Amino acid sequence: MQTQRRTAGTDLWFVTNWFEGKLDEIAQDPHVNVSYYKDRTRDWVSVSGKAIISRDRDLIQGLYKPDWKAWFPEEEGNPRRDGGPKDERIALILVEAQLVTYSKTNKPLPLVLFEVVKGMVTGSAPKVADVRTLTESEIRTAAVLEQNKGSEAR
C-alpha cells in the first residue's frame, strides 16, 4: 500500500480493495503501525494508531486519483468494477495516529560516518540522530494548528 496525499482531518490514509484480506485483519484488531525509513539518511518514522475502514462514496469520490485504476482493473461486463471512483472494490483505510516516534539525523553524512567509526574504535554507541516522540495530544494540537493555518490562507 502507498500512503496517499494528506487531507484535512486525517493523519494517514490508504486505498485498498474491499474484497481482500487486509480489512478482515483490521476488523479483528484496528491497532496498526505504519513505519517509514529513508535509507540515504537513515531517518525513520513509526506511527502507531487506530485504523478505520471507510466505504464513504463521497469521500472516495473527493480523494480519487486516476492512477488507482492500475490497482482496480476494469472487469468487462461489470459496470460496478470499472476502476473509477464508484468502483465497489475501493475502500479507504484511515489511520488516526496515537503515538509518533521518529529519528532525525542531526549531523551531515561525513560526521555521521566519523561517529560510527569512532564508536567502533571506542566501543561506545554513536549518537547520530535525535529520537523524538509525539503523544496523541501533541498530534491533535498540531493538526488543529495546521487546519487553522490552512483556513487563514484562503
mmCIF file of C-alpha atoms in Angstrom:
data_model
loop_
_atom_site.group_PDB
_atom_site.id
_atom_site.type_symbol
_atom_site.label_atom_id
_atom_site.label_comp_id
_atom_site.label_asym_id
_atom_site.label_seq_id
_atom_site.Cartn_x
_atom_site.Cartn_y
_atom_site.Cartn_z
ATOM 1 C CA MET A 1 0.000 0.000 0.000
ATOM 2 C CA GLN A 2 1.065 3.540 -0.616
ATOM 3 C CA THR A 3 0.358 6.465 1.666
ATOM 4 C CA GLN A 4 -1.904 8.945 -0.112
ATOM 5 C CA ARG A 5 -1.674 12.743 -0.030
ATOM 6 C CA ARG A 6 -2.674 14.360 3.243
ATOM 7 C CA THR A 7 -6.204 15.562 3.666
ATOM 8 C CA ALA A 8 -7.782 17.658 6.407
ATOM 9 C CA GLY A 9 -8.938 15.646 9.393
ATOM 10 C CA THR A 10 -6.927 12.509 8.622
ATOM 11 C CA ASP A 11 -3.423 11.661 9.766
ATOM 12 C CA LEU A 12 -2.698 8.944 7.179
ATOM 13 C CA TRP A 13 -4.844 7.104 4.701
ATOM 14 C CA PHE A 14 -4.541 4.338 2.173
ATOM 15 C CA VAL A 15 -6.609 2.905 -0.665
ATOM 16 C CA THR A 16 -7.359 -0.812 -0.547
ATOM 17 C CA ASN A 17 -9.532 -3.486 -2.100
ATOM 18 C CA TRP A 18 -12.678 -4.208 -0.083
ATOM 19 C CA PHE A 19 -12.559 -7.848 -1.124
ATOM 20 C CA GLU A 20 -9.023 -8.613 0.088
ATOM 21 C CA GLY A 21 -7.970 -9.960 3.500
ATOM 22 C CA LYS A 22 -6.336 -6.846 4.969
ATOM 23 C CA LEU A 23 -9.687 -5.453 6.072
ATOM 24 C CA ASP A 24 -10.546 -8.661 7.957
ATOM 25 C CA GLU A 25 -7.358 -8.222 9.992
ATOM 26 C CA ILE A 26 -8.211 -4.597 10.765
ATOM 27 C CA ALA A 27 -11.771 -5.530 11.754
ATOM 28 C CA GLN A 28 -10.346 -8.012 14.282
ATOM 29 C CA ASP A 29 -7.790 -5.569 15.682
ATOM 30 C CA PRO A 30 -7.748 -1.955 14.474
ATOM 31 C CA HIS A 31 -4.437 -1.125 16.167
ATOM 32 C CA VAL A 32 -1.822 -0.595 13.463
ATOM 33 C CA ASN A 33 1.737 0.574 12.983
ATOM 34 C CA VAL A 34 2.956 2.334 9.872
ATOM 35 C CA SER A 35 6.704 2.799 9.502
ATOM 36 C CA TYR A 36 8.811 4.715 7.021
ATOM 37 C CA TYR A 37 12.574 4.549 6.524
ATOM 38 C CA LYS A 38 14.833 6.716 4.375
ATOM 39 C CA ASP A 39 17.908 4.677 3.501
ATOM 40 C CA ARG A 40 20.014 7.637 2.383
ATOM 41 C CA THR A 41 19.782 9.458 5.725
ATOM 42 C CA ARG A 42 18.691 6.554 7.943
ATOM 43 C CA ASP A 43 15.878 8.709 9.289
ATOM 44 C CA TRP A 44 12.748 6.791 10.261
ATOM 45 C CA VAL A 45 9.200 7.382 11.452
ATOM 46 C CA SER A 46 6.961 4.964 13.330
ATOM 47 C CA VAL A 47 3.255 5.804 13.600
ATOM 48 C CA SER A 48 1.083 3.785 15.982
ATOM 49 C CA GLY A 49 -2.619 4.323 15.761
ATOM 50 C CA LYS A 50 -6.096 3.079 15.079
ATOM 51 C CA ALA A 51 -7.294 2.130 11.595
ATOM 52 C CA ILE A 52 -10.797 2.973 10.456
ATOM 53 C CA ILE A 53 -12.263 1.347 7.358
ATOM 54 C CA SER A 54 -14.380 3.603 5.162
ATOM 55 C CA ARG A 55 -16.515 2.970 2.100
ATOM 56 C CA ASP A 56 -17.907 6.518 2.136
ATOM 57 C CA ARG A 57 -18.518 7.074 -1.587
ATOM 58 C CA ASP A 58 -18.445 10.881 -1.253
ATOM 59 C CA LEU A 59 -15.070 10.729 0.495
ATOM 60 C CA ILE A 60 -13.719 8.266 -2.078
ATOM 61 C CA GLN A 61 -15.032 10.484 -4.895
ATOM 62 C CA GLY A 62 -13.266 13.510 -3.390
ATOM 63 C CA LEU A 63 -9.947 11.725 -2.909
ATOM 64 C CA TYR A 64 -9.968 9.604 -6.060
ATOM 65 C CA LYS A 65 -6.944 9.673 -8.386
ATOM 66 C CA PRO A 66 -6.971 8.219 -11.916
ATOM 67 C CA ASP A 67 -3.852 6.135 -11.201
ATOM 68 C CA TRP A 68 -5.918 3.973 -8.827
ATOM 69 C CA LYS A 69 -7.228 2.242 -11.965
ATOM 70 C CA ALA A 70 -3.931 0.324 -12.089
ATOM 71 C CA TRP A 71 -4.922 -1.401 -8.833
ATOM 72 C CA PHE A 72 -8.565 -1.822 -9.753
ATOM 73 C CA PRO A 73 -8.572 -3.031 -13.364
ATOM 74 C CA GLU A 74 -11.807 -2.900 -15.293
ATOM 75 C CA GLU A 75 -13.769 -6.150 -15.294
ATOM 76 C CA GLU A 76 -15.532 -6.436 -18.615
ATOM 77 C CA GLY A 77 -19.276 -6.748 -18.264
ATOM 78 C CA ASN A 78 -19.327 -5.481 -14.659
ATOM 79 C CA PRO A 79 -20.087 -1.733 -14.565
ATOM 80 C CA ARG A 80 -19.512 -1.643 -10.782
ATOM 81 C CA ARG A 81 -15.876 -2.670 -11.318
ATOM 82 C CA ASP A 82 -14.513 -0.115 -13.752
ATOM 83 C CA GLY A 83 -11.628 1.239 -11.641
ATOM 84 C CA GLY A 84 -13.373 4.593 -11.292
ATOM 85 C CA PRO A 85 -14.397 6.411 -8.111
ATOM 86 C CA LYS A 86 -17.664 4.450 -7.890
ATOM 87 C CA ASP A 87 -15.914 1.061 -8.139
ATOM 88 C CA GLU A 88 -17.376 -1.161 -5.414
ATOM 89 C CA ARG A 89 -13.944 -2.624 -4.619
ATOM 90 C CA ILE A 90 -12.447 0.683 -3.470
ATOM 91 C CA ALA A 91 -12.256 1.212 0.276
ATOM 92 C CA LEU A 92 -10.163 3.542 2.414
ATOM 93 C CA ILE A 93 -8.113 2.795 5.486
ATOM 94 C CA LEU A 94 -7.891 5.935 7.608
ATOM 95 C CA VAL A 95 -5.246 5.890 10.341
ATOM 96 C CA GLU A 96 -5.660 8.088 13.409
ATOM 97 C CA ALA A 97 -2.180 8.490 14.871
ATOM 98 C CA GLN A 98 -1.924 7.916 18.620
ATOM 99 C CA LEU A 99 1.862 7.945 19.001
ATOM 100 C CA VAL A 100 4.586 9.017 16.590
ATOM 101 C CA THR A 101 8.244 8.256 17.212
ATOM 102 C CA TYR A 102 10.870 9.386 14.756
ATOM 103 C CA SER A 103 14.580 9.871 14.330
ATOM 104 C CA LYS A 104 16.100 12.861 12.650
ATOM 105 C CA THR A 105 19.758 12.830 11.701
ATOM 106 C CA ASN A 106 21.369 15.819 13.341
ATOM 107 C CA LYS A 107 24.724 15.751 11.536
ATOM 108 C CA PRO A 108 25.964 15.796 7.950
ATOM 109 C CA LEU A 109 26.906 12.418 6.442
ATOM 110 C CA PRO A 110 30.703 12.806 6.872
ATOM 111 C CA LEU A 111 30.224 13.440 10.608
ATOM 112 C CA VAL A 112 27.822 10.504 10.872
ATOM 113 C CA LEU A 113 30.441 8.225 9.314
ATOM 114 C CA PHE A 114 33.065 9.637 11.668
ATOM 115 C CA GLU A 115 30.800 8.974 14.684
ATOM 116 C CA VAL A 116 30.198 5.386 13.532
ATOM 117 C CA VAL A 117 33.926 4.697 13.090
ATOM 118 C CA LYS A 118 34.657 6.397 16.427
ATOM 119 C CA GLY A 119 32.054 4.186 18.085
ATOM 120 C CA MET A 120 33.627 1.068 16.589
ATOM 121 C CA VAL A 121 37.061 2.091 17.891
ATOM 122 C CA THR A 122 35.963 3.229 21.363
ATOM 123 C CA GLY A 123 33.201 0.664 21.898
ATOM 124 C CA SER A 124 30.616 3.354 22.594
ATOM 125 C CA ALA A 125 27.388 3.672 20.630
ATOM 126 C CA PRO A 126 27.432 6.598 18.210
ATOM 127 C CA LYS A 127 24.803 9.304 18.600
ATOM 128 C CA VAL A 128 23.991 10.298 15.056
ATOM 129 C CA ALA A 129 20.299 11.124 15.338
ATOM 130 C CA ASP A 130 17.780 12.617 17.713
ATOM 131 C CA VAL A 131 14.851 10.349 18.580
ATOM 132 C CA ARG A 132 11.648 12.221 19.360
ATOM 133 C CA THR A 133 8.141 11.180 20.331
ATOM 134 C CA LEU A 134 4.816 12.937 19.801
ATOM 135 C CA THR A 135 1.879 11.984 22.016
ATOM 136 C CA GLU A 136 -1.716 11.869 20.826
ATOM 137 C CA SER A 137 -2.487 15.270 22.366
ATOM 138 C CA GLU A 138 0.548 16.816 20.638
ATOM 139 C CA ILE A 139 -0.545 15.262 17.330
ATOM 140 C CA ARG A 140 -4.084 16.674 17.715
ATOM 141 C CA THR A 141 -2.751 20.122 18.659
ATOM 142 C CA ALA A 142 -0.510 20.147 15.575
ATOM 143 C CA ALA A 143 -3.460 19.071 13.385
ATOM 144 C CA VAL A 144 -5.616 21.927 14.699
ATOM 145 C CA LEU A 145 -2.804 24.426 14.111
ATOM 146 C CA GLU A 146 -2.306 23.097 10.577
ATOM 147 C CA GLN A 147 -6.030 23.266 9.868
ATOM 148 C CA ASN A 148 -6.242 26.848 11.185
ATOM 149 C CA LYS A 149 -3.205 27.823 9.129
ATOM 150 C CA GLY A 150 -4.848 26.367 6.006
ATOM 151 C CA SER A 151 -8.127 28.208 6.579
ATOM 152 C CA GLU A 152 -6.289 31.521 7.143
ATOM 153 C CA ALA A 153 -4.532 31.137 3.788
ATOM 154 C CA ARG A 154 -7.898 31.085 1.967
#
